Amino acid sequence: MPNIIVIGAQWGDEGKGKVVDLVTPCADVVVRYQGGNNAGHTVVVGKEKFVLQTIPSGILHPGGRCVIGCGVVVDPASLIQEMESLVRRGVSLDGNLYISKNAHLIMPYHPALERASESKAGRRRIGTTGKGVGPAYADKAARIGIRMADLLDEALFREKLEANVFQTNRLLREIYDEETFTVESILGPYMRYAGWLAPYITDTALLLSRWIDAGGSVLFEGAQGTMLDIDHGTYPFITSSSTTAGGACTGTGIPPTKIDGIIGIAKAYCTRVGGGPFPTELTGDVAEQLATRGNEFGSVTGRPRRCGWADAVALRYAARINGFDTIALTKLDVLDACETVKVCVGYRYRGEVLTDFPEEERIWHEAEPMYEEMSGWLSETHGLTDYAALPSKAREYLDRLSELVGVPFSLVSTGAGRTETILIDDAPLARWFPALRSLLPAH
Ligand code: IMP
């Protein structure tokens, strides 16, 4: 059974949650491996909408086993809220949810530190989600982070907390002139969270490895997107984790030799939320049309997303960094009302034409996109389930985009619902999961 990594190919919000939710019945386990509750995976099941932040989207399938891997940073209060809300809506967690002992904790001082540093950053403000994810990863890298397993040992937890609170308070007071924390105000609630979460905390790397050895199929659910990766994204306007394929291995403890395939998820256009370079960003009527038709508002923060045309240069880069075998293209129907559709095929920078995504920040800010323009299809694709039923101009757009990126498409999403999906026969996804065809309406 295949072990497949699902990766955001752009700046996040590509619709990974929908694809993972769709494929989950064909897999045995879904594992999150990076990020934290900065993510918001929206899944529509029938008439119900779920927004998952830390728990893998796979939890929405009865009996679906879900793992929060060691590469994730967990805000326990937010996780417990998410768990309670799922249970209230009839989703079972017992025996279905496993949390790595090595996952780091987001502590109350992390969002405070982030707010303080963002408020002083001026034009270099990142526009974070404000969840404390960056400072939590900073503590992890500085080797002062507190992990899930520490929650289960009060004395050790207190020792680490005391050292961190001492250090953080100095920063908050002396550098940022902000309110400070006391050990006791954190210890009490965190020990209560420990009681709640203890049954779920375990050695997930060992469990995953045993399940794989027994023939199980694991889906690695990425959060955010390639261009937000700490090493390969548009640094420093990025998130603080490894959002690319390598992160799936380090963030779970599963070696690269166990991975059978990698699927990139990309929107038919492109969005970005927060600050930082976005070469194909649009303003004006077309941007507004994409934002409205695509309901482009952050699922965690509600912030409006910046919208632009698909960027084949950035997508080709994502394909190279991640090694995509295939791509699932989402939200095709959002382009239905566009008279023309454009794809960026290169950047113009100081008289030069660049066709490889550059690594320098100054270029991203100045690069001017060069577009290939196609006439739009101006007819409804919403809800279509058959590739052959797509307007010929929509097919031409898909074919050209796939050609420019150099990766075959496996799936085209034409709406938020599970079944509003075109599965492309003989493409990698249908080959990895033959049962997927039977889960979608016949065409
Ligand atoms: P952080 O992850 O909260 O530190 O935010 C860093 C950057 O990543 C900001 O530009 C955020 O808007 C962006 N970001 C974080 N999580 C997501 C996500 O799930 N979707 C899209 N953008 C995100």
Short mmCIF file of C-alpha atoms and ligand atoms in Angstrom, two decimals:
data_model
loop_
_atom_site.label_atom_id
_atom_site.label_comp_id
_atom_site.label_asym_id
_atom_site.label_seq_id
_atom_site.Cartn_x
_atom_site.Cartn_y
_atom_site.Cartn_z
CA MET A 1 0.00 0.00 0.00
CA PRO A 2 1.49 3.33 -0.96
CA ASN A 3 2.79 6.00 1.38
CA ILE A 4 2.05 9.34 -0.20
CA ILE A 5 3.06 12.89 0.72
CA VAL A 6 0.57 15.69 0.07
CA ILE A 7 2.21 19.10 -0.32
CA GLY A 8 0.97 22.63 -0.90
CA ALA A 9 2.59 23.78 -4.14
CA GLN A 10 2.07 27.53 -3.61
CA TRP A 11 1.74 29.79 -0.55
CA GLY A 12 -0.76 27.60 1.30
CA ASP A 13 -4.56 27.39 1.14
CA GLU A 14 -4.43 25.28 -2.03
CA GLY A 15 -7.15 22.89 -0.88
CA LYS A 16 -4.98 20.16 0.66
CA GLY A 17 -7.71 19.38 3.21
CA LYS A 18 -10.20 18.46 0.50
CA VAL A 19 -7.75 16.17 -1.28
CA VAL A 20 -6.63 14.47 1.94
CA ASP A 21 -10.24 14.02 3.01
CA LEU A 22 -11.02 12.44 -0.37
CA VAL A 23 -8.11 10.00 -0.31
CA THR A 24 -8.34 9.10 3.38
CA PRO A 25 -10.74 6.15 2.96
CA CYS A 26 -8.08 4.55 0.74
CA ALA A 27 -5.31 5.01 3.33
CA ASP A 28 -4.85 3.53 6.78
CA VAL A 29 -3.34 6.52 8.53
CA VAL A 30 -3.10 10.27 8.01
CA VAL A 31 -0.21 12.12 9.64
CA ARG A 32 0.50 15.84 10.05
CA TYR A 33 4.23 16.51 10.14
CA GLN A 34 4.83 20.26 10.45
CA GLY A 35 3.23 23.57 11.32
CA GLY A 36 0.68 24.04 14.05
CA ASN A 37 -2.66 25.73 14.51
CA ASN A 38 -1.58 28.36 12.00
CA ALA A 39 -3.05 25.93 9.46
CA GLY A 40 -6.72 25.82 8.65
CA HIS A 41 -7.81 22.88 6.54
CA THR A 42 -11.37 23.38 5.39
CA VAL A 43 -13.37 20.26 4.60
CA VAL A 44 -16.99 20.24 3.47
CA VAL A 45 -18.87 17.05 4.28
CA GLY A 46 -22.42 17.13 2.93
CA LYS A 47 -23.83 20.39 4.29
CA GLU A 48 -21.34 20.59 7.14
CA LYS A 49 -18.13 22.60 7.07
CA PHE A 50 -15.18 21.64 9.28
CA VAL A 51 -12.04 23.73 9.76
CA LEU A 52 -9.22 21.61 11.16
CA GLN A 53 -6.13 23.29 12.55
CA THR A 54 -3.88 20.73 14.22
CA ILE A 55 -5.73 17.44 13.76
CA PRO A 56 -5.32 15.81 10.31
CA SER A 57 -8.35 16.13 8.04
CA GLY A 58 -8.51 12.31 7.95
CA ILE A 59 -10.26 12.34 11.32
CA LEU A 60 -13.57 13.06 9.57
CA HIS A 61 -13.78 9.48 8.31
CA PRO A 62 -15.07 6.99 10.88
CA GLY A 63 -12.20 4.82 12.07
CA GLY A 64 -9.57 6.95 10.27
CA ARG A 65 -6.35 6.81 12.31
CA CYS A 66 -4.66 10.21 12.63
CA VAL A 67 -1.23 11.14 13.90
CA ILE A 68 0.27 14.45 14.95
CA GLY A 69 3.95 13.93 14.22
CA CYS A 70 7.05 15.21 15.99
CA GLY A 71 7.53 18.05 13.49
CA VAL A 72 4.27 19.72 14.53
CA VAL A 73 4.12 22.42 17.20
CA VAL A 74 1.04 21.98 19.35
CA ASP A 75 -0.92 24.59 21.24
CA PRO A 76 -2.60 22.27 23.75
CA ALA A 77 -5.46 24.64 24.58
CA SER A 78 -6.31 25.02 20.91
CA LEU A 79 -5.93 21.28 20.26
CA ILE A 80 -8.25 20.38 23.14
CA GLN A 81 -10.81 22.89 21.86
CA GLU A 82 -10.60 21.30 18.41
CA MET A 83 -10.97 17.81 19.91
CA GLU A 84 -13.99 18.85 21.99
CA SER A 85 -15.63 20.48 19.02
CA LEU A 86 -15.14 17.34 16.89
CA VAL A 87 -16.53 15.12 19.65
CA ARG A 88 -19.57 17.42 19.99
CA ARG A 89 -20.18 16.94 16.27
CA GLY A 90 -20.04 13.17 16.62
CA VAL A 91 -16.46 12.47 15.52
CA SER A 92 -14.77 9.75 17.53
CA LEU A 93 -11.17 10.32 18.68
CA ASP A 94 -10.50 7.35 20.95
CA GLY A 95 -8.17 4.92 19.26
CA ASN A 96 -8.06 7.27 16.27
CA LEU A 97 -5.75 10.06 17.41
CA TYR A 98 -2.07 9.74 18.36
CA ILE A 99 0.23 12.61 19.33
CA SER A 100 4.02 12.38 19.18
CA LYS A 101 5.89 12.59 22.46
CA ASN A 102 8.46 14.69 20.63
CA ALA A 103 6.09 17.32 19.24
CA HIS A 104 6.94 20.72 20.73
CA LEU A 105 4.46 22.77 22.70
CA ILE A 106 3.34 26.27 21.90
CA MET A 107 3.47 28.08 25.22
CA PRO A 108 1.44 31.20 26.15
CA TYR A 109 4.54 33.37 25.82
CA HIS A 110 5.08 32.37 22.19
CA PRO A 111 2.12 34.33 20.73
CA ALA A 112 3.06 37.22 23.06
CA LEU A 113 6.63 37.27 21.74
CA GLU A 114 5.37 37.06 18.18
CA ARG A 115 2.93 39.95 18.63
CA ALA A 116 5.68 42.04 20.21
CA SER A 117 8.22 41.40 17.45
CA GLU A 118 5.68 41.83 14.64
CA SER A 119 4.54 45.15 16.08
CA LYS A 120 8.11 46.45 15.87
CA ALA A 121 8.93 45.04 12.42
CA GLY A 122 7.55 47.90 10.31
CA ARG A 123 7.77 47.25 6.59
CA ARG A 124 9.39 43.87 7.21
CA ARG A 125 6.39 42.61 9.13
CA ILE A 126 5.64 39.01 8.12
CA GLY A 127 1.91 39.17 8.78
CA THR A 128 1.90 35.94 10.76
CA THR A 129 -1.22 34.17 11.97
CA GLY A 130 -0.31 35.24 15.52
CA LYS A 131 -0.42 31.69 16.91
CA GLY A 132 3.14 31.68 18.27
CA VAL A 133 4.38 29.14 15.74
CA GLY A 134 7.61 30.98 14.87
CA PRO A 135 8.75 31.50 18.49
CA ALA A 136 7.89 27.86 19.33
CA TYR A 137 10.13 26.62 16.49
CA ALA A 138 12.78 29.15 17.59
CA ASP A 139 12.83 27.53 21.06
CA LYS A 140 13.01 24.09 19.42
CA ALA A 141 16.06 25.13 17.39
CA ALA A 142 17.61 26.82 20.44
CA ARG A 143 17.15 23.53 22.34
CA ILE A 144 15.00 25.08 25.06
CA GLY A 145 11.66 23.90 23.70
CA ILE A 146 9.19 21.97 25.84
CA ARG A 147 7.80 18.79 24.33
CA MET A 148 4.63 16.73 24.67
CA ALA A 149 6.46 14.09 26.74
CA ASP A 150 7.48 16.81 29.22
CA LEU A 151 3.81 17.39 29.96
CA LEU A 152 3.78 13.91 31.47
CA ASP A 153 6.59 14.70 33.94
CA GLU A 154 5.55 17.63 36.12
CA ALA A 155 8.94 18.16 37.77
CA LEU A 156 10.80 18.29 34.45
CA PHE A 157 8.07 20.46 32.92
CA ARG A 158 8.38 22.94 35.81
CA GLU A 159 12.19 23.01 35.56
CA LYS A 160 12.10 23.81 31.84
CA LEU A 161 9.23 26.26 32.24
CA GLU A 162 11.03 28.19 35.01
CA ALA A 163 14.11 28.68 32.84
CA ASN A 164 12.05 29.74 29.83
CA VAL A 165 9.78 32.11 31.73
CA PHE A 166 12.82 33.78 33.31
CA GLN A 167 14.45 34.33 29.93
CA THR A 168 11.25 35.28 28.07
CA ASN A 169 10.17 37.75 30.73
CA ARG A 170 13.43 39.65 30.35
CA LEU A 171 12.86 39.87 26.61
CA LEU A 172 9.24 40.95 26.98
CA ARG A 173 9.97 43.51 29.69
CA GLU A 174 13.30 44.95 28.61
CA ILE A 175 13.18 44.80 24.83
CA TYR A 176 9.48 45.04 24.09
CA ASP A 177 8.07 46.76 27.17
CA GLU A 178 5.29 44.15 27.34
CA GLU A 179 3.48 42.23 30.09
CA THR A 180 5.32 39.26 31.59
CA PHE A 181 4.28 35.72 32.68
CA THR A 182 4.45 33.79 35.94
CA VAL A 183 5.36 30.11 36.13
CA GLU A 184 2.27 29.32 38.18
CA SER A 185 -0.12 30.92 35.69
CA ILE A 186 1.14 28.51 33.03
CA LEU A 187 1.84 25.42 35.11
CA GLY A 188 -1.76 24.99 36.38
CA PRO A 189 -3.51 25.04 32.99
CA TYR A 190 -0.75 23.00 31.30
CA MET A 191 -1.00 20.25 33.93
CA ARG A 192 -4.75 20.15 33.28
CA TYR A 193 -4.05 19.85 29.55
CA ALA A 194 -1.63 17.04 30.37
CA GLY A 195 -4.44 15.09 32.04
CA TRP A 196 -6.60 15.55 28.96
CA LEU A 197 -3.97 14.69 26.38
CA ALA A 198 -2.02 11.92 28.18
CA PRO A 199 -4.01 9.04 26.63
CA TYR A 200 -3.10 10.26 23.15
CA ILE A 201 0.63 10.93 23.67
CA THR A 202 2.84 8.15 22.38
CA ASP A 203 5.89 7.16 20.30
CA THR A 204 4.29 7.87 16.93
CA ALA A 205 7.46 7.20 14.89
CA LEU A 206 7.46 3.63 16.18
CA LEU A 207 3.73 3.19 15.60
CA LEU A 208 3.93 4.54 12.05
CA SER A 209 6.86 2.34 11.25
CA ARG A 210 5.03 -0.77 12.54
CA TRP A 211 1.90 0.10 10.58
CA ILE A 212 3.95 0.58 7.41
CA ASP A 213 5.80 -2.70 7.96
CA ALA A 214 2.44 -4.42 8.35
CA GLY A 215 1.44 -3.18 4.88
CA GLY A 216 -0.50 -0.06 5.90
CA SER A 217 -0.75 3.00 3.71
CA VAL A 218 0.17 6.39 5.19
CA LEU A 219 -0.88 9.76 3.89
CA PHE A 220 1.44 12.59 4.96
CA GLU A 221 -0.66 15.75 5.18
CA GLY A 222 1.35 18.92 4.62
CA ALA A 223 0.27 22.28 5.95
CA GLN A 224 0.99 25.71 4.45
CA GLY A 225 2.87 25.50 1.13
CA THR A 226 6.22 25.16 -0.59
CA MET A 227 6.76 28.91 -0.93
CA LEU A 228 6.38 29.27 2.85
CA ASP A 229 9.08 26.67 3.62
CA ILE A 230 11.74 27.81 6.08
CA ASP A 231 14.57 26.88 3.68
CA HIS A 232 13.01 26.91 0.23
CA GLY A 233 10.31 29.56 0.58
CA THR A 234 10.42 33.33 0.13
CA TYR A 235 12.48 33.82 3.30
CA PRO A 236 11.96 35.64 5.62
CA PHE A 237 8.31 35.94 4.56
CA ILE A 238 7.64 32.30 5.36
CA THR A 239 6.42 30.09 8.16
CA SER A 240 8.99 28.48 10.46
CA SER A 241 8.70 24.83 9.46
CA SER A 242 9.74 22.51 6.62
CA THR A 243 6.64 22.54 4.47
CA THR A 244 8.31 20.67 1.60
CA ALA A 245 8.55 16.91 1.03
CA GLY A 246 11.68 16.41 3.15
CA GLY A 247 9.72 17.71 6.13
CA ALA A 248 7.41 14.72 5.92
CA CYS A 249 10.31 12.44 6.85
CA THR A 250 11.94 14.58 9.55
CA GLY A 251 8.53 15.50 10.95
CA THR A 252 7.43 11.89 11.44
CA GLY A 253 10.56 9.74 11.74
CA ILE A 254 9.69 7.79 8.58
CA PRO A 255 12.65 7.43 6.20
CA PRO A 256 12.58 8.63 2.55
CA THR A 257 12.95 5.03 1.37
CA LYS A 258 9.41 4.32 2.62
CA ILE A 259 7.84 7.06 0.50
CA ASP A 260 6.12 5.91 -2.69
CA GLY A 261 4.84 9.14 -4.16
CA ILE A 262 4.42 12.88 -3.78
CA ILE A 263 1.41 14.89 -4.87
CA GLY A 264 1.43 18.68 -5.06
CA ILE A 265 -1.80 20.59 -4.54
CA ALA A 266 -2.13 23.82 -6.49
CA LYS A 267 -4.93 26.25 -7.14
CA ALA A 268 -5.86 27.03 -10.74
CA TYR A 269 -4.76 30.57 -9.87
CA CYS A 270 -2.71 31.67 -6.87
CA THR A 271 -3.21 33.26 -3.46
CA ARG A 272 -1.08 34.41 -0.60
CA VAL A 273 -2.05 35.63 2.85
CA GLY A 274 0.21 37.87 4.94
CA GLY A 275 3.16 39.94 3.75
CA GLY A 276 5.97 39.12 1.34
CA PRO A 277 6.64 38.88 -2.37
CA PHE A 278 3.98 37.53 -4.73
CA PRO A 279 5.05 38.16 -8.34
CA THR A 280 1.69 37.44 -10.02
CA GLU A 281 -0.41 39.39 -7.51
CA LEU A 282 -3.32 41.30 -9.07
CA THR A 283 -5.20 44.35 -7.95
CA GLY A 284 -8.48 45.67 -9.31
CA ASP A 285 -11.46 43.90 -10.80
CA VAL A 286 -9.90 40.54 -11.63
CA ALA A 287 -8.39 40.24 -8.15
CA GLU A 288 -11.74 41.06 -6.64
CA GLN A 289 -13.50 38.55 -8.88
CA LEU A 290 -11.09 35.76 -7.86
CA ALA A 291 -11.37 36.69 -4.17
CA THR A 292 -15.17 36.73 -4.26
CA ARG A 293 -15.72 33.64 -6.41
CA GLY A 294 -12.99 31.74 -4.56
CA ASN A 295 -14.10 32.96 -1.12
CA GLU A 296 -10.50 33.91 -0.48
CA PHE A 297 -10.48 34.68 3.21
CA GLY A 298 -8.10 32.96 5.65
CA SER A 299 -9.81 30.06 7.43
CA VAL A 300 -7.84 30.74 10.64
CA THR A 301 -7.58 34.53 10.75
CA GLY A 302 -10.35 35.58 8.34
CA ARG A 303 -7.87 37.89 6.60
CA PRO A 304 -8.52 38.55 2.89
CA ARG A 305 -6.09 36.57 0.73
CA ARG A 306 -4.11 38.32 -1.98
CA CYS A 307 -5.01 36.86 -5.38
CA GLY A 308 -3.13 36.49 -8.67
CA TRP A 309 -2.69 34.37 -11.78
CA ALA A 310 -1.10 30.93 -11.70
CA ASP A 311 2.68 31.18 -11.65
CA ALA A 312 4.22 28.34 -13.67
CA VAL A 313 7.75 29.47 -12.72
CA ALA A 314 7.00 29.10 -9.01
CA LEU A 315 5.08 25.85 -9.61
CA ARG A 316 7.97 24.38 -11.59
CA TYR A 317 10.25 25.31 -8.69
CA ALA A 318 7.85 23.60 -6.25
CA ALA A 319 7.84 20.52 -8.49
CA ARG A 320 11.65 20.45 -8.44
CA ILE A 321 12.08 21.01 -4.70
CA ASN A 322 9.43 18.42 -3.77
CA GLY A 323 9.80 15.97 -6.63
CA PHE A 324 6.09 15.99 -7.47
CA ASP A 325 4.93 12.88 -9.29
CA THR A 326 1.65 14.57 -9.96
CA ILE A 327 -0.49 17.60 -9.15
CA ALA A 328 -4.09 18.02 -8.00
CA LEU A 329 -5.43 21.29 -9.33
CA THR A 330 -8.15 22.89 -7.24
CA LYS A 331 -10.76 25.63 -7.71
CA LEU A 332 -10.86 25.49 -11.50
CA ASP A 333 -14.47 26.74 -11.37
CA VAL A 334 -13.31 30.04 -9.83
CA LEU A 335 -11.90 30.96 -13.27
CA ASP A 336 -15.24 30.27 -15.04
CA ALA A 337 -16.11 33.98 -15.26
CA CYS A 338 -12.72 35.20 -16.57
CA GLU A 339 -12.69 36.51 -20.12
CA THR A 340 -8.99 35.80 -20.31
CA VAL A 341 -6.81 33.63 -18.13
CA LYS A 342 -3.11 34.17 -17.76
CA VAL A 343 -0.18 32.02 -16.66
CA CYS A 344 3.18 33.45 -15.66
CA VAL A 345 5.90 31.82 -17.76
CA GLY A 346 8.92 33.93 -16.75
CA TYR A 347 10.01 37.01 -14.84
CA ARG A 348 11.60 40.12 -16.28
CA TYR A 349 14.28 41.48 -13.98
CA ARG A 350 16.54 44.40 -14.91
CA GLY A 351 16.50 43.52 -18.62
CA GLU A 352 16.96 39.78 -18.02
CA VAL A 353 14.37 37.04 -18.47
CA LEU A 354 14.30 34.49 -15.65
CA THR A 355 12.58 31.16 -16.14
CA ASP A 356 13.88 29.53 -12.95
CA PHE A 357 12.52 30.77 -9.64
CA PRO A 358 15.25 33.03 -8.23
CA GLU A 359 16.56 32.70 -4.68
CA GLU A 360 17.21 36.38 -3.91
CA GLU A 361 14.70 38.47 -2.01
CA ARG A 362 15.45 41.64 -4.02
CA ILE A 363 14.53 39.85 -7.25
CA TRP A 364 11.17 38.63 -5.93
CA HIS A 365 10.20 42.18 -5.02
CA GLU A 366 11.18 43.62 -8.40
CA ALA A 367 10.47 40.72 -10.79
CA GLU A 368 7.81 41.50 -13.34
CA PRO A 369 5.75 38.52 -14.44
CA MET A 370 5.67 37.64 -18.15
CA TYR A 371 2.34 36.12 -19.08
CA GLU A 372 0.97 33.74 -21.61
CA GLU A 373 -2.64 34.69 -22.20
CA MET A 374 -5.50 32.40 -23.16
CA SER A 375 -9.12 33.16 -23.75
CA GLY A 376 -11.38 32.07 -20.90
CA TRP A 377 -14.11 29.43 -21.26
CA LEU A 378 -16.90 31.58 -19.80
CA SER A 379 -19.08 28.63 -18.91
CA GLU A 380 -19.88 26.76 -15.75
CA THR A 381 -17.47 24.01 -14.67
CA HIS A 382 -18.72 24.00 -11.08
CA GLY A 383 -19.45 20.47 -9.90
CA LEU A 384 -18.29 18.73 -13.08
CA THR A 385 -16.92 15.25 -12.49
CA ASP A 386 -15.79 14.25 -15.97
CA TYR A 387 -12.69 15.63 -17.68
CA ALA A 388 -14.29 15.19 -21.11
CA ALA A 389 -17.22 17.38 -20.03
CA LEU A 390 -14.97 20.38 -19.40
CA PRO A 391 -15.15 23.19 -21.97
CA SER A 392 -12.35 22.74 -24.51
CA LYS A 393 -10.73 26.03 -23.46
CA ALA A 394 -10.61 24.86 -19.85
CA ARG A 395 -8.92 21.65 -21.02
CA GLU A 396 -6.45 23.70 -23.06
CA TYR A 397 -5.66 25.75 -19.96
CA LEU A 398 -5.09 22.63 -17.86
CA ASP A 399 -2.95 20.97 -20.54
CA ARG A 400 -0.81 24.06 -20.99
CA LEU A 401 -0.32 24.57 -17.26
CA SER A 402 0.65 20.95 -16.78
CA GLU A 403 3.07 21.21 -19.71
CA LEU A 404 4.68 24.38 -18.34
CA VAL A 405 5.11 22.85 -14.89
CA GLY A 406 6.28 19.54 -16.33
CA VAL A 407 4.03 17.43 -14.10
CA PRO A 408 0.89 15.45 -15.02
CA PHE A 409 -2.37 16.33 -13.28
CA SER A 410 -4.22 13.61 -11.38
CA LEU A 411 -7.27 15.44 -10.17
CA VAL A 412 -9.14 18.66 -10.90
CA SER A 413 -11.41 20.07 -8.24
CA THR A 414 -14.52 21.92 -9.40
CA GLY A 415 -16.08 22.78 -6.05
CA ALA A 416 -15.59 22.46 -2.30
CA GLY A 417 -17.67 19.29 -1.85
CA ARG A 418 -16.10 15.83 -1.82
CA THR A 419 -17.75 14.76 -5.03
CA GLU A 420 -17.15 17.96 -7.00
CA THR A 421 -14.03 16.37 -8.33
CA ILE A 422 -12.61 15.12 -11.62
CA LEU A 423 -10.33 12.13 -11.14
CA ILE A 424 -8.07 11.64 -14.12
CA ASP A 425 -7.90 7.97 -15.08
CA ASP A 426 -4.44 6.45 -15.50
CA ALA A 427 -2.78 9.38 -13.68
CA PRO A 428 -0.68 8.62 -10.56
CA LEU A 429 -3.38 9.29 -7.92
CA ALA A 430 -5.85 6.86 -9.52
CA ARG A 431 -3.03 4.32 -9.85
CA TRP A 432 -1.91 4.68 -6.22
CA PHE A 433 -5.46 4.41 -4.92
CA PRO A 434 -7.59 2.35 -7.34
CA ALA A 435 -10.49 2.41 -4.85
CA LEU A 436 -10.75 6.17 -5.22
CA ARG A 437 -12.70 5.84 -8.48
CA SER A 438 -15.53 4.02 -6.66
CA LEU A 439 -15.79 6.84 -4.10
CA LEU A 440 -16.58 9.41 -6.75
CA PRO A 441 -19.71 9.67 -8.89
CA ALA A 442 -19.59 7.66 -12.09
CA HIS A 443 -19.37 9.70 -15.27
P1 IMP B 1 3.05 31.90 10.83
O1 IMP B 1 3.06 30.54 10.26
O2 IMP B 1 1.84 32.18 11.68
O3 IMP B 1 4.34 32.24 11.52
O4 IMP B 1 2.94 32.95 9.61
C1 IMP B 1 4.00 33.10 8.68
C2 IMP B 1 3.45 33.33 7.28
O5 IMP B 1 2.86 32.13 6.83
C3 IMP B 1 2.38 34.41 7.18
O6 IMP B 1 2.49 35.04 5.92
C4 IMP B 1 1.10 33.61 7.24
O7 IMP B 1 0.02 34.29 6.62
C5 IMP B 1 1.51 32.38 6.45
N1 IMP B 1 0.73 31.19 6.81
C6 IMP B 1 0.82 30.45 7.93
N2 IMP B 1 -0.05 29.44 7.92
C7 IMP B 1 -0.71 29.53 6.76
C8 IMP B 1 -1.73 28.74 6.16
O8 IMP B 1 -2.20 27.72 6.67
N3 IMP B 1 -2.15 29.15 4.93
C9 IMP B 1 -1.63 30.24 4.30
N4 IMP B 1 -0.68 31.00 4.83
C10 IMP B 1 -0.22 30.65 6.05
#
